[in-house]
Coordinates of C-alpha atoms and ligand atoms in Angstrom, one line a residue:
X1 CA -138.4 -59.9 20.8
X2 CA -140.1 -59.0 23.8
X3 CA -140.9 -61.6 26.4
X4 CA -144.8 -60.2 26.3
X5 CA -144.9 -60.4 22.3
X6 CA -143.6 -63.7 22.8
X7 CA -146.2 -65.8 25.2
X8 CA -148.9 -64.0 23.0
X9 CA -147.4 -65.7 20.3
X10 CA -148.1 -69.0 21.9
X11 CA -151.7 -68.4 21.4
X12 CA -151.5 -68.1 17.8
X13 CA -152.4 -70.8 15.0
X14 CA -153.8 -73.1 17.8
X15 CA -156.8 -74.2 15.8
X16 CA -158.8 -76.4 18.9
X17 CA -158.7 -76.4 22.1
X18 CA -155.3 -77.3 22.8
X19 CA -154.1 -76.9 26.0
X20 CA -150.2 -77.8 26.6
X21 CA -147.9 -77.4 29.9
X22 CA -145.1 -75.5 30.1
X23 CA -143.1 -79.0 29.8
X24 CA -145.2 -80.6 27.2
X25 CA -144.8 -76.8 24.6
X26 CA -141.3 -77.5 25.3
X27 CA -141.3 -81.2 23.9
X28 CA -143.5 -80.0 20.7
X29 CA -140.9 -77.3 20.6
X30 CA -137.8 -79.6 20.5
X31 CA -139.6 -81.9 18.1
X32 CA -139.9 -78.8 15.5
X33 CA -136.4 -79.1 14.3
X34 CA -136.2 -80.9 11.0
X35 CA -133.6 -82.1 9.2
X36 CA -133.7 -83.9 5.8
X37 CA -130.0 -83.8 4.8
X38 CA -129.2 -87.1 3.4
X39 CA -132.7 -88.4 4.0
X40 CA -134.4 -87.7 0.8
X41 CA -134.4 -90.2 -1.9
X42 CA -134.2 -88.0 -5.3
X43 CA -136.0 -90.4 -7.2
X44 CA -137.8 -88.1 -9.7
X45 CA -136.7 -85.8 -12.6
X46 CA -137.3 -82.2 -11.6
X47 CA -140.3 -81.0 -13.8
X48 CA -139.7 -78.2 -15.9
X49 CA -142.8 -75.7 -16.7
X50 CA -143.6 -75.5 -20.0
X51 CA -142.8 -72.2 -21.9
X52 CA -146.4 -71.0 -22.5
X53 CA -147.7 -71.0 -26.0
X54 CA -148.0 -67.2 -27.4
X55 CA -149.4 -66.1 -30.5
X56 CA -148.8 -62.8 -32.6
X57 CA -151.8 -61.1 -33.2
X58 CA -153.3 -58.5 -36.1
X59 CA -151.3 -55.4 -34.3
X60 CA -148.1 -57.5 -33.4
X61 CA -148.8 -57.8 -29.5
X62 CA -147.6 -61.4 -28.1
X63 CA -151.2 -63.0 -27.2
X64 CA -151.3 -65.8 -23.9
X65 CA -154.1 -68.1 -23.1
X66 CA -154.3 -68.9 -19.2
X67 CA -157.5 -70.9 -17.9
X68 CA -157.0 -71.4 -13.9
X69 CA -158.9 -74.9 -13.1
X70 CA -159.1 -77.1 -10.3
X71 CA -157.8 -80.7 -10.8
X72 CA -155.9 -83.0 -8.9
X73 CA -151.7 -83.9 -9.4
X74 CA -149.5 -86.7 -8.2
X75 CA -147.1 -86.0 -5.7
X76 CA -146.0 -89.3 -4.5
X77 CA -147.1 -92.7 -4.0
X78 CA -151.1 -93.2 -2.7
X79 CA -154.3 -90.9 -3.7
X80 CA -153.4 -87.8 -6.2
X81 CA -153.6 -84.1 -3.9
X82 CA -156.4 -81.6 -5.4
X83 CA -154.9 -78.6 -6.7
X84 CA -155.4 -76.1 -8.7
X85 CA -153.1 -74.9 -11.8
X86 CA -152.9 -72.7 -14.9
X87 CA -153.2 -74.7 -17.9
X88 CA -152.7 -77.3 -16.0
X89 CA -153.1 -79.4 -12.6
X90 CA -150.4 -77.2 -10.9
X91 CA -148.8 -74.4 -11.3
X92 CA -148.8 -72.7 -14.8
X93 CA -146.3 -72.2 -17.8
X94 CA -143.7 -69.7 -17.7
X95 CA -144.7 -66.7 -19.9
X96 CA -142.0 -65.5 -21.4
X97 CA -142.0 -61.9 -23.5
X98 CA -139.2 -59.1 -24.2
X99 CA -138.9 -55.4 -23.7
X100 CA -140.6 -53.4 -25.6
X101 CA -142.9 -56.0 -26.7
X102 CA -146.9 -55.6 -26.3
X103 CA -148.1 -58.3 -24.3
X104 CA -151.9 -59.5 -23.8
X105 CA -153.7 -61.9 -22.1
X106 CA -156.7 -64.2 -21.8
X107 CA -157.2 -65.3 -18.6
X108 CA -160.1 -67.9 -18.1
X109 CA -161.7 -68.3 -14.1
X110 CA -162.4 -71.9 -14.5
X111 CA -163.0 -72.2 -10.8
X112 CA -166.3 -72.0 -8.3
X113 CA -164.5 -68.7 -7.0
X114 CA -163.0 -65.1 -7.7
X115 CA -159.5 -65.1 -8.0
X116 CA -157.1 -63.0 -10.3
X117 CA -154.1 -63.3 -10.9
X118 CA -150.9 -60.4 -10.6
X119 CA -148.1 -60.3 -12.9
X120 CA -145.2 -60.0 -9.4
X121 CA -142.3 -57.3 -10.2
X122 CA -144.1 -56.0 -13.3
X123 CA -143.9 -52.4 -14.5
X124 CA -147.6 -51.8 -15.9
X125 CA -150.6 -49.6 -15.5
X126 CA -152.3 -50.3 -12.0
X127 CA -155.7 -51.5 -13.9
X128 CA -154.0 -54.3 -15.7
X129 CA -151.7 -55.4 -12.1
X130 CA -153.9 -58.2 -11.1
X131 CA -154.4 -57.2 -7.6
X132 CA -157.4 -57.3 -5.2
X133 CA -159.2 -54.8 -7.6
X134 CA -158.6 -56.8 -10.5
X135 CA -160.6 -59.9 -9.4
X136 CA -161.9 -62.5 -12.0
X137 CA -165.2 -63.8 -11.2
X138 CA -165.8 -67.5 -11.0
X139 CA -166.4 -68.3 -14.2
X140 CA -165.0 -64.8 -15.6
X141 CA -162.4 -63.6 -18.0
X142 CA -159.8 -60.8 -18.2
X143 CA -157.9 -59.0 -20.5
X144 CA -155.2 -57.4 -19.3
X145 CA -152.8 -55.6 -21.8
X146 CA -149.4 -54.0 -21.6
X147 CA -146.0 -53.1 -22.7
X148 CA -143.0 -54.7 -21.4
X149 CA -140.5 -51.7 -20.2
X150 CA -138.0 -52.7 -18.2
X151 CA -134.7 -54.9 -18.3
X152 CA -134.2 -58.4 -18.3
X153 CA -135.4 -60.2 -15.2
X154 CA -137.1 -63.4 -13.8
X155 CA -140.8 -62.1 -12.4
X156 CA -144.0 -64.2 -11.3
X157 CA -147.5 -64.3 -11.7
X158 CA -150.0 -65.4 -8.5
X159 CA -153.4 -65.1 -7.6
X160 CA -154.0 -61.9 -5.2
X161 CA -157.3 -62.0 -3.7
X162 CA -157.5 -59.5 -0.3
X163 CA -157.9 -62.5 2.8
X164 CA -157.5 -65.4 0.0
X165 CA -154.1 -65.1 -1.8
X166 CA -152.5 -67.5 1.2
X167 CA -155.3 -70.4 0.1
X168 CA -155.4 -69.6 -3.5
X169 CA -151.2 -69.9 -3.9
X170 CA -150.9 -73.0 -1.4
X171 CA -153.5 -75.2 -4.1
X172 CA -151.0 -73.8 -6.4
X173 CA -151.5 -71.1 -8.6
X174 CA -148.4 -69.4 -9.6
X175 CA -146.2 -69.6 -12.3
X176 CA -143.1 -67.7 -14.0
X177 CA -142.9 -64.5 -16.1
X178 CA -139.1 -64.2 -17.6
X179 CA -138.2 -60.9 -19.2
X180 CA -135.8 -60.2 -22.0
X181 CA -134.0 -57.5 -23.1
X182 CA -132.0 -56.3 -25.7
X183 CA -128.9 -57.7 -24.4
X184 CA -130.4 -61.6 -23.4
X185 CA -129.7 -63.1 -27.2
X186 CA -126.1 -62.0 -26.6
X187 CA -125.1 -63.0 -22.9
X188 CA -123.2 -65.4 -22.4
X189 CA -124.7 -67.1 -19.6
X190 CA -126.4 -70.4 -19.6
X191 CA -129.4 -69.5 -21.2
X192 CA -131.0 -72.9 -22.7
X193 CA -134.6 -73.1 -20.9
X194 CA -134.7 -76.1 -18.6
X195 CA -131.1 -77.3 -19.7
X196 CA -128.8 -75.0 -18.7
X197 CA -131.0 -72.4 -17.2
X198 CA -133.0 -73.8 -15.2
X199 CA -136.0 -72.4 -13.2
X200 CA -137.0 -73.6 -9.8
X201 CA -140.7 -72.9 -8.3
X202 CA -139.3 -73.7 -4.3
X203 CA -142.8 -74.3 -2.1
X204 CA -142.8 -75.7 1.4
X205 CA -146.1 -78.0 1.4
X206 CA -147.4 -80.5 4.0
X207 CA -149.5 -83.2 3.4
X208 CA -152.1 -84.9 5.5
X209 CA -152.2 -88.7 5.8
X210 CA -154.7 -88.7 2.1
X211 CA -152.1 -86.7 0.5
X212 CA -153.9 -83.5 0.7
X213 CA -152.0 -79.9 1.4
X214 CA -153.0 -79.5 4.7
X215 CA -152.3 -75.6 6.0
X216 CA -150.5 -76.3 9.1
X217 CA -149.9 -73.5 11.2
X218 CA -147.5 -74.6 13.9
X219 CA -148.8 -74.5 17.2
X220 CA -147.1 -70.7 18.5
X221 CA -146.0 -69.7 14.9
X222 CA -146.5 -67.1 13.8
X223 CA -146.1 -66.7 9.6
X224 CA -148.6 -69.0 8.5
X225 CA -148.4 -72.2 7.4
X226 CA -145.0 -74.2 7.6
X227 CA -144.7 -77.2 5.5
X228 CA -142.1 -80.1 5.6
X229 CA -141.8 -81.4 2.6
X230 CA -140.4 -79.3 -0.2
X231 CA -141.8 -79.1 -4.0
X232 CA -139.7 -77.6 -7.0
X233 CA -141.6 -77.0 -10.2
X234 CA -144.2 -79.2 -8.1
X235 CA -142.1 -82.5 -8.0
X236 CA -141.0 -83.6 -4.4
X237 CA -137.6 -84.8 -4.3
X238 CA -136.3 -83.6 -7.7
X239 CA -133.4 -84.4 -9.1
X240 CA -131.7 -82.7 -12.0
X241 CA -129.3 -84.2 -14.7
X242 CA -126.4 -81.7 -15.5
X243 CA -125.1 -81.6 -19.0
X244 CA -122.9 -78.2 -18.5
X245 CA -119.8 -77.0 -16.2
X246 CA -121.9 -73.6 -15.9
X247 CA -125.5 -74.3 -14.9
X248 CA -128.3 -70.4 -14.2
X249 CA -131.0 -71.6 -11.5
X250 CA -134.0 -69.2 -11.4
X251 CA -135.1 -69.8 -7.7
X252 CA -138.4 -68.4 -6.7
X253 CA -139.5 -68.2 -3.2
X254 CA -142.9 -69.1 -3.7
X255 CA -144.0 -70.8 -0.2
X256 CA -146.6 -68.7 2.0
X257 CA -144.1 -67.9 4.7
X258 CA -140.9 -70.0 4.9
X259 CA -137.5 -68.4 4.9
X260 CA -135.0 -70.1 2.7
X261 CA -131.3 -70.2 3.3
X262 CA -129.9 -71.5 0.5
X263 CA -127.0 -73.6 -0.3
X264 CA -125.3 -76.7 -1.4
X265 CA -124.8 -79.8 0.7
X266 CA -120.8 -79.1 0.0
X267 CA -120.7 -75.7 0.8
X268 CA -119.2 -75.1 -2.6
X269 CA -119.9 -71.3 -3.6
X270 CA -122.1 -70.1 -6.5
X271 CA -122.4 -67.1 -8.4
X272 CA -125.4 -64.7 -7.2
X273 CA -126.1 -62.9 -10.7
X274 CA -129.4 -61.3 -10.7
X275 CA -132.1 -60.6 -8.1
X276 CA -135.4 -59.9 -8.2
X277 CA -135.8 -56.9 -11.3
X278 CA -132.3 -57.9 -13.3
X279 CA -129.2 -59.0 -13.4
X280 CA -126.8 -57.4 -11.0
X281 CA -123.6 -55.3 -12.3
X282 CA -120.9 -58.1 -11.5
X283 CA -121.5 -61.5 -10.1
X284 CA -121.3 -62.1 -6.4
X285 CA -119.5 -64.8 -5.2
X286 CA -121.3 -66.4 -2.3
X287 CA -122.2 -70.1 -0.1
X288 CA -125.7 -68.6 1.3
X289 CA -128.2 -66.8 -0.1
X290 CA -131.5 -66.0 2.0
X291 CA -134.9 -65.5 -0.1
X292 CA -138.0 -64.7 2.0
X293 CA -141.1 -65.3 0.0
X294 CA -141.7 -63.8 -3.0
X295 CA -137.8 -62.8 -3.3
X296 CA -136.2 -64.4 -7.0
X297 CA -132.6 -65.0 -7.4
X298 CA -130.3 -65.9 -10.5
X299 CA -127.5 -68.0 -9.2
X300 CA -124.8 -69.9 -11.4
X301 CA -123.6 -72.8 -10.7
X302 CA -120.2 -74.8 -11.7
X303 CA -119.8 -78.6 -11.7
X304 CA -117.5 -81.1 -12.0
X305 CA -118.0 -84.1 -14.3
X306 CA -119.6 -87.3 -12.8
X307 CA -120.4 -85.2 -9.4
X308 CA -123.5 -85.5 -7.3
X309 CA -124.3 -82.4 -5.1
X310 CA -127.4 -81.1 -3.1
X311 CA -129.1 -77.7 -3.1
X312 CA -130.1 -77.8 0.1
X313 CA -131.9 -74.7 2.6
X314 CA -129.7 -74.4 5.7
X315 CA -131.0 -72.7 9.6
X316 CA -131.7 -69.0 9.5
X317 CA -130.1 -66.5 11.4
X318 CA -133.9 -64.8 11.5
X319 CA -135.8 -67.1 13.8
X320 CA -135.2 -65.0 17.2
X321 CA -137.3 -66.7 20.4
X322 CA -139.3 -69.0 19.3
X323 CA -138.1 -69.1 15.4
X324 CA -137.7 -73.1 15.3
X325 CA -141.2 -73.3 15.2
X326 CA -141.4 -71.8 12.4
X327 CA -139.0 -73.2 10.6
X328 CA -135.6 -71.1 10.7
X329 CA -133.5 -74.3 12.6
X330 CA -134.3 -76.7 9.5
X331 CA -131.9 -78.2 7.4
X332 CA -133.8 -79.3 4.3
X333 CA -132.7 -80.8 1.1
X334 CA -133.8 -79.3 -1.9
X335 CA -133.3 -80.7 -5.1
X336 CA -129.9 -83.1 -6.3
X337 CA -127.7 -82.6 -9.2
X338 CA -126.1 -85.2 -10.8
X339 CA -123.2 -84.0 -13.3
X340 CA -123.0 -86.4 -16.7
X341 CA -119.4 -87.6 -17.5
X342 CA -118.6 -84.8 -19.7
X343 CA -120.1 -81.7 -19.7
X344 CA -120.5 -79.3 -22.6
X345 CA -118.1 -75.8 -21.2
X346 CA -119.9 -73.4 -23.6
X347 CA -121.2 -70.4 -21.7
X348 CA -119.1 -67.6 -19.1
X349 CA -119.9 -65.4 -16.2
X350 CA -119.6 -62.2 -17.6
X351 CA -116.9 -59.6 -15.7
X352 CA -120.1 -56.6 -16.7
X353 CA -123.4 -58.5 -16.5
X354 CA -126.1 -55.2 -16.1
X355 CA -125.9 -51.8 -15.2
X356 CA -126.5 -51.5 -11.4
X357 CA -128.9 -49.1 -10.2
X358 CA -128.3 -45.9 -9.3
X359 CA -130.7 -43.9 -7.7
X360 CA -128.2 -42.5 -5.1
X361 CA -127.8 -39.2 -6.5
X362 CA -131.5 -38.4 -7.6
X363 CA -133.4 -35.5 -6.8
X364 CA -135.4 -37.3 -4.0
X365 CA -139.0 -36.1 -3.9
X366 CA -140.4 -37.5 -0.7
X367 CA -139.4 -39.0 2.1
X368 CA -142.1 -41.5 3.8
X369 CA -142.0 -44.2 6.6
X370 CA -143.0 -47.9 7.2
X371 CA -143.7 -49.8 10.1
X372 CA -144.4 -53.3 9.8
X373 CA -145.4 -54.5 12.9
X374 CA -148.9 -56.6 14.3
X375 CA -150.2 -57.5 11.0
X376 CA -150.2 -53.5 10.6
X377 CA -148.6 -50.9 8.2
X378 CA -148.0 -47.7 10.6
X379 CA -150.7 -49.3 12.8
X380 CA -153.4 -49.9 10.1
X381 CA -155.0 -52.6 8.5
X382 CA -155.3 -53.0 4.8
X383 CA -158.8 -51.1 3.3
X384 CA -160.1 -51.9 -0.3
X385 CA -161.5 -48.4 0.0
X386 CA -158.5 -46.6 1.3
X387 CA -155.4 -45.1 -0.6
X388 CA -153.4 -43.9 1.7
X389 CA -151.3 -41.6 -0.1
X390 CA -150.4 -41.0 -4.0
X391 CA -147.2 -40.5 -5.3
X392 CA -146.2 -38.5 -8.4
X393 CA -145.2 -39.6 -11.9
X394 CA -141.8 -39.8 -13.0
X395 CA -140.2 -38.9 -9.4
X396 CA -138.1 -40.9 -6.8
X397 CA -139.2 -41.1 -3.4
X398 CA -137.0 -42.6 -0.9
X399 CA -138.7 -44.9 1.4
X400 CA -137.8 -45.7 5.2
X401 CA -139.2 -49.5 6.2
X402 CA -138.3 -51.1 9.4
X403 CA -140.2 -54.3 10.9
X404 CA -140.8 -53.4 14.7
X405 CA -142.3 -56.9 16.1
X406 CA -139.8 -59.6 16.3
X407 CA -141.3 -61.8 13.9
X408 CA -140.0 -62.7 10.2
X409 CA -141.7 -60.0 7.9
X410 CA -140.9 -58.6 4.4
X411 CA -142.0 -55.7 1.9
X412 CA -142.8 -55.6 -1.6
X413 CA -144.2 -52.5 -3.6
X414 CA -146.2 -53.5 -6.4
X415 CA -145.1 -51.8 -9.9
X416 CA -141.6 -50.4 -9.8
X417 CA -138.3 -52.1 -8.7
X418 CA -136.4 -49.9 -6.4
X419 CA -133.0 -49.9 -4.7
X420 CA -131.3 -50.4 -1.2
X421 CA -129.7 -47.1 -0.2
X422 CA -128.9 -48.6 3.4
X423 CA -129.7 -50.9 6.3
X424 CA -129.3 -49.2 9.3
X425 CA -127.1 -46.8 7.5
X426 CA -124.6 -48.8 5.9
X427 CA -124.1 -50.0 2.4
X428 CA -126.1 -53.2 1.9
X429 CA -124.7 -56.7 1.2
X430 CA -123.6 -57.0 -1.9
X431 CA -127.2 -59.2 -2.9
X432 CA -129.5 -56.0 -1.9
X433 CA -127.6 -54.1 -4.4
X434 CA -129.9 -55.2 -8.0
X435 CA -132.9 -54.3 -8.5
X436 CA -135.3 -55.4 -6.0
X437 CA -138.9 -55.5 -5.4
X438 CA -139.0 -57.3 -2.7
X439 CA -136.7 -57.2 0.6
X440 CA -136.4 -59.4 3.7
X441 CA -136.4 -57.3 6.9
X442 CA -134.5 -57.9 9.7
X443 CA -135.9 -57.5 12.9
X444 CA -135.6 -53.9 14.2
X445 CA -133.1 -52.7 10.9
X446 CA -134.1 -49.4 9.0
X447 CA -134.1 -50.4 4.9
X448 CA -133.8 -47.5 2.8
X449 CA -135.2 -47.9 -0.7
X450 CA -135.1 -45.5 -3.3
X451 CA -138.1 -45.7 -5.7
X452 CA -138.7 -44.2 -9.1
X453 CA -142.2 -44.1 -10.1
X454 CA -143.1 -44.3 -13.8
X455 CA -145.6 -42.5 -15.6
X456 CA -148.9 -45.1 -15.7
X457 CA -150.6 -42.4 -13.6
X458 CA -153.9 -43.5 -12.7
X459 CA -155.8 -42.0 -9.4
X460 CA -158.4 -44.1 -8.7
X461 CA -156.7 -47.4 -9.2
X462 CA -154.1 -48.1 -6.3
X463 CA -151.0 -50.6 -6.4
X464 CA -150.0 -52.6 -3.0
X465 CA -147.3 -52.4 -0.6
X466 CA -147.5 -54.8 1.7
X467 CA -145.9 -57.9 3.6
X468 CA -145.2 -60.8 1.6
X469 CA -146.2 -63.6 4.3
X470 CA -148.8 -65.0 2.9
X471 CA -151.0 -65.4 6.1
X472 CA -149.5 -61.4 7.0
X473 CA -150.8 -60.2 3.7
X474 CA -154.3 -61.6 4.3
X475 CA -154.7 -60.4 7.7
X476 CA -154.4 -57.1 6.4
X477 CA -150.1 -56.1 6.4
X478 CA -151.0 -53.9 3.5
X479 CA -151.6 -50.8 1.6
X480 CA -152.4 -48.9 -1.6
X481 CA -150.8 -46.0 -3.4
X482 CA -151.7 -44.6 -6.8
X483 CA -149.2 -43.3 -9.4
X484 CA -150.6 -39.5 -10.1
X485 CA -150.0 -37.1 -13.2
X486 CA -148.7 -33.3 -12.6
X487 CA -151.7 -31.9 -11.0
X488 CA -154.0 -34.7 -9.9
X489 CA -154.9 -35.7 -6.5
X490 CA -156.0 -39.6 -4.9
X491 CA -159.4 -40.6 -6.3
X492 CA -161.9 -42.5 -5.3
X493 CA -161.8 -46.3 -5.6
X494 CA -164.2 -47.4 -7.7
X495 CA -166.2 -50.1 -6.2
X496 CA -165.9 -53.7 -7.1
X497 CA -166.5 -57.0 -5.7
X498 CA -165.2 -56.3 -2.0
X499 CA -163.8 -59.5 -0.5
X500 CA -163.5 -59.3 3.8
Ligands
C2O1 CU1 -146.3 -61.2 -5.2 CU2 -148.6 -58.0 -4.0 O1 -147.5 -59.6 -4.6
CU2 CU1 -146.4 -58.0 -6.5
CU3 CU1 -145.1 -60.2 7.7

């Protein structure tokens, strides 16, 4: 990073008029290191989402229900936090539906303002994506309607409201969307919900002194809000009682900016088996793996009977000058597992697990370029009005993103998965090579990724591409394509309820 880029950071996220000598920024920036290893006390069950209640309708589509309402939840001991949930206090249920199934939804505004709410790593028509065009008004209901094409995967669903998707996620609205496919019912991987396969909602929250979230941006950070207490499934200091050898964790990334390296207290390795759109095509064999927000990974885990371990996030190699700030020196325990006496030994890591994409040798339509850098996309800022370029049906473009400011960023294109050709011109690491729709960038590193756009052309209605940062995404580290048929051009967005 440069030096410049660097003191102008200082002046970010000071929210009064804080004024701090050279000597006294270098206290608060010693202090910023936190480590919880062996700290936290584990006392509580991890909560488990419920699978959301579906019912088949007249035509045979799968039918959800989904009200969004304020309430207020119990984190830990004193006054209960307000939040806000789906079907619930906080959070919401994981959907769950499988390909080729025609899924449709309810979704009920209970709150005093527009949201919506975006089905994350779903292939679907741009109308029914839940973006910023797609808001539900306060009091409002939506319909959205699809039909699931694509393989088995573990996707989300959050609110995505242009300048309000940071505050609207941190009361915590967001929730899982599993996909199944054809081959699901016969894997052999653990596979019973919330017993052997197990999924994990991973937010950083902090808490002011009346148990409220309180966004704190650290003084000279610059991703947002950094918290320092950790939430799974919404329960702080979760622990998990093992009943298998072989255990599948569905970890979502769903904080507004923190970087998670994860790993166990032991350094034991785990099996990395899918990644954000599927199941990879052989298990990877690893002791870290690094999910930026929004990123979902499938690990497996093994365990020995009568064990305790701890899944724990380890410092980042990502932080660059000022990076402790903002969180990449932590060392932060996660969740605990605590292995039973004897454990059932009834499900395997599969030597094939999914077929691998393979876009490598495709006719390549387009080339186009991204730079993320100053809360910019090739040096503009998101516009509701403006699409900046279309893209056709049914072709693969490759795309060419590098982040050019020094600080942490990622990229995540609404609708398709795509692949990593490269990074910097080499192969990637062996976890960039599933299906992805979302990749951390490393500072100053071109990422290739090869796209294939479906056929739910639609001109006037754009999908995002943007930053995944929470605080990034609002201050405008975004754009909007549409999907077009043979001989259409970019339309006109139509004009809804603009939000600035
Ligand atoms: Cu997870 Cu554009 O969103
Ligand atoms: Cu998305
Ligand atoms: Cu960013």
């Amino acid at each position: 990073m440069k030096r410049r880029t660097a003191l102008k950071a200082l002046g970010i996220g000071i929210g009064g008029p804080v004024v701090l000598t050279t000597g006294g920024y270098g206290v608060y920036y010693a202090a910023a290191e936190q480590d919880t290893a062996g700290e936290i006390a584990f006392g509580k069950a991890l909560s488990v989402p419920p699978l959301a209640e579906s019912e088949i309708s007249a035509s045979g589509a799968r039918v959800f229900t989904l009200g969004i309402r304020p309430g207020s939840t119990r984190f830990k001991a004193g006054p209960e936090t307000r939040t806000w949930g789906v079907n619930g206090t906080y959070l919401g249920p994981t959907l769950r539906a499988r390909r080729g199934e025609r899924v449709e939804f309810t979704v009920r505004n209970g709150l005093d303002q527009d949201t919506s709410l975006h089905w994350h790593g779903m292939h679907l028509p741009a109308a029914m994506d839940g973006g910023p065009h797609q808001v539900v008004p306060a009091g409002g209901t939506w319909r959205p309607r699809w039909t699931i094409d694509q393989p088995a995967a573990t996707l989300w669903y959050h609110p995505h409201v242009h300048g309000s998707t940071a505050d609207h996620m941190y009361r915590g609205l967001s929730g899982l969307f599993i996909v199944d496919d054809e081959d699901t019912k016969a894997s052999t991987l653990p596979s019973a919900y919330g017993v052997d396969d197990i999924p994990m909602i991973v937010q950083d929250r902090a808490f002011d002194a009346d148990n409220q979230f309180e966004k704190r941006v650290p003084l000279g950070g610059a991703l947002g809000v950094i918290g320092d207490e950790v939430l799974v499934n919404g329960t702080l200091g979760p622990y998990v009682d093992v009943t298998t050898t072989l255990v599948r964790l569905r970890l979502l990334n769903a904080s507004s900016a923190r970087l998670y390296n994860f790993g166990f207290s032991d350094n034991r390795t785990f099996a990395l088996v899918a990644t954000d759109g599927g199941l990879l095509a052989r298990a990877w064999n690893t002791e870290r793996l690094y999910l930026s927000p929004g990123e979902r990974a499938e690990i497996v885990v093994a365990f020995t009977p009568g064990e305790r371990v701890e899944l724990r996030s380890y410092p980042s190699e990502y932080g660059g000058l000022l990076g402790r700030i903002d969180g990449f020196d932590d060392r932060l325990d996660i969740c605990q597992f605590r292995a039973a006496a004897t454990l059932l030994d009834d499900a395997r890591i599969p030597a094939t697990l999914g077929s691998a994409p393979d876009l490598a040798g495709e006719k390549v339509t387009r080339e186009r370029s991204f730079v993320l850098a100053s809360d910019q996309i090739n040096g503009r800022s998101m516009a509701m009005d403006r699409i900046d370029f279309g893209v056709r049906e049914n072709t693969v473009e490759v795309w060419d993103v590098v982040n050019d400011n020094g600080f942490l960023h990622n990229f995540h294109v609404h609708e398709a998965q795509f692949q990593v050709l490269t990074v910097d011109g080499r192969k990637p690491a062996p976890h960039l090579r599933g299906w992805k729709d979302t990749v951390l960038l490393a500072q100053g590193k071109h990422y290739r990724l090869a796209i294939r756009f479906g056929s739910h052309t639609d001109p006037d209605t754009p999908y995002m591409y943007h930053c995944h940062l929470l605080q990034h995404e609002d201050n405008g580290m975004m754009g909007q394509f549409v999907v077009l048929g043979k001989d259409e051009k970019p339309g006109t967005v139509p004009r809804t309820h603009h939000h600035t």
